[in-house]
Amino acid sequence: MLALDRTARRLLARLLSHWPRLAVASLAVLVAALCQLALTWLVKVWSDDLLAGADPAALRRVLALAAATVALLLVTVFLSRYLLAVFEKRLVQELRDEAAAALLAAEAGTVQGIAAGEWLSRLFNDPNALSGFVEDLLRRLLGGMAVTCGALVMMFVLDAQLTLAVGISVPIAALLFALLGRRIRRWSRLAQEELGEATAIAGEQLQGLPTIKACQTEPEEAGRLRAVGARYVARALAAEWWATALVTAVWLATALGLLAAIWYGSRLVVAGARSPGDLLVFALYAAQAIEPLRRLSDVQGRWQRTLAAAARLFAVIDLPAESRRGGRRKLPLPARGELEVEKVRFAYAGGAPVLDGLSFRLAPGETAALVAASGGGKSTLARLALGFHTPQAGRLRIDGIDLAELDLVALRRSVGVVFQEPFLFRGSLAENLRYGAAEVSATRLRQAAETVGLEPLLRALPRGLASDLTEAGRSLSGGERQRIALGR
């Protein structure tokens, strides 16, 4: 049946955390199942009693009861479907929001160690793979099992021996679920990984499009993406093959059980031991009991694909948040701006030291240039000053306070860094300048723009500071982007 490993338990715990909505939707599903069973019993009443010559008043009562049951069935089907859709969309969005928040709160080095496209795949492709699983789990599993159990009870009431002939297909189906479910999940997980790789490559290609065109490597890049896409299709089809095999095997087992019951029941009718109405209603209940088992094979395949996607999503949610390293001291604002670097040594994981024994001091208000060859550690030093990394030896001090003792929020409000390739966000020029300081007044905003030399750009833009920038400011020159970052 359905695997209940750690990922499954976490997913089900999320479902149960919204128990009020879940309870209402589940109640609607159960009532709909009972309505289906009641309609089948009314067929027996109609077949055995009314067709045998009952009075018209009894016929009208049965028809009225059937109409009321159908009306209740329609209402509960509508409610269950809509309520489950609302519940599912909100749950998936909640998981996506948590994953996005965890990603933003994680260490910068952890996030940058994996391609941006892979993170995007986990934030969007994997949550989308969860869509539909709540409806499958409740409407098909809960509702289907309610119909199966109720139908089996009614079948035992009608004929216990016939019920045993049909019921043998249940353990056979359970064995098939156990044997094939793991294979479906394994191939689904591999397919999700390949989809993440394809997303990462596509994102990289869009970001590096000028370089691709300058080097005339369009065919090679298209082939690279095509190869990953082919691997994704192969793994997705392997998962689908096993899921289809499971559905086919369950259909075969349940069909054989039903045919055996009908064959045996027909012999009883011919011998006069059962009425045709009994056999008809038994066959209807048997079909109702078996159909959810067939659907459960679809649910099992969907469940395994859901768990594969959920495991990747939970891995993002579980990312450790950036450590504040116990620092509690805060810098008074504005900071004086004294920077001391004392015998700092730093190396990235598995690499040679980028900085080794570096020492210098900058006085407040002093302007200095740090010059080194490419890979000499200039950007690394800027990241150390922002607390993105911790030196393996030595220390950095701002205004005499060791960075290890500083609260990260206070530190980063006191240190401004303009990277070689500054990043601009979608939105207006004013929003980019105000980024991280939304309370800045319009007057101060204008002064900052003038100070960094943005006046020519403001005159060129149709709406000045209110003008929207293209994605990442790609319509601007490198110098204009750096001036905006300096103004920020």
mmCIF file with all atom_site columns, N, CA and C in Angstrom, residues 50 55 189 238 292 410:
data_model
loop_
_atom_site.group_PDB
_atom_site.id
_atom_site.type_symbol
_atom_site.label_atom_id
_atom_site.label_alt_id
_atom_site.label_comp_id
_atom_site.label_asym_id
_atom_site.label_entity_id
_atom_site.label_seq_id
_atom_site.pdbx_PDB_ins_code
_atom_site.Cartn_x
_atom_site.Cartn_y
_atom_site.Cartn_z
_atom_site.occupancy
_atom_site.B_iso_or_equiv
_atom_site.pdbx_formal_charge
_atom_site.auth_seq_id
_atom_site.auth_comp_id
_atom_site.auth_asym_id
_atom_site.auth_atom_id
_atom_site.pdbx_PDB_model_num
ATOM 1  N N  . LEU A 1 50  ? -40.567 -3.883 -6.407  1.00 0.00 ? 50  LEU A N  1
ATOM 2  C CA . LEU A 1 50  ? -41.437 -3.090 -7.265  1.00 0.00 ? 50  LEU A CA 1
ATOM 3  C C  . LEU A 1 50  ? -41.746 -3.792 -8.575  1.00 0.00 ? 50  LEU A C  1
ATOM 4  N N  . ASP A 1 55  ? -47.338 -1.671 -5.223  1.00 0.00 ? 55  ASP A N  1
ATOM 5  C CA . ASP A 1 55  ? -48.295 -0.632 -5.610  1.00 0.00 ? 55  ASP A CA 1
ATOM 6  C C  . ASP A 1 55  ? -47.570 0.618  -6.087  1.00 0.00 ? 55  ASP A C  1
ATOM 7  N N  . ARG A 1 189 ? 11.908  10.072 -8.891  1.00 0.00 ? 189 ARG A N  1
ATOM 8  C CA . ARG A 1 189 ? 12.929  10.932 -8.283  1.00 0.00 ? 189 ARG A CA 1
ATOM 9  C C  . ARG A 1 189 ? 14.025  11.262 -9.291  1.00 0.00 ? 189 ARG A C  1
ATOM 10 N N  . ALA A 1 238 ? 10.169  5.648  -17.812 1.00 0.00 ? 238 ALA A N  1
ATOM 11 C CA . ALA A 1 238 ? 10.391  4.445  -17.006 1.00 0.00 ? 238 ALA A CA 1
ATOM 12 C C  . ALA A 1 238 ? 9.440   4.422  -15.814 1.00 0.00 ? 238 ALA A C  1
ATOM 13 N N  . PRO A 1 292 ? -12.567 1.061  -6.754  1.00 0.00 ? 292 PRO A N  1
ATOM 14 C CA . PRO A 1 292 ? -11.567 1.827  -5.995  1.00 0.00 ? 292 PRO A CA 1
ATOM 15 C C  . PRO A 1 292 ? -10.204 1.164  -5.940  1.00 0.00 ? 292 PRO A C  1
ATOM 16 N N  . ALA A 1 410 ? 23.131  44.234 12.278  1.00 0.00 ? 410 ALA A N  1
ATOM 17 C CA . ALA A 1 410 ? 23.825  45.496 12.543  1.00 0.00 ? 410 ALA A CA 1
ATOM 18 C C  . ALA A 1 410 ? 25.042  45.652 11.640  1.00 0.00 ? 410 ALA A C  1
#
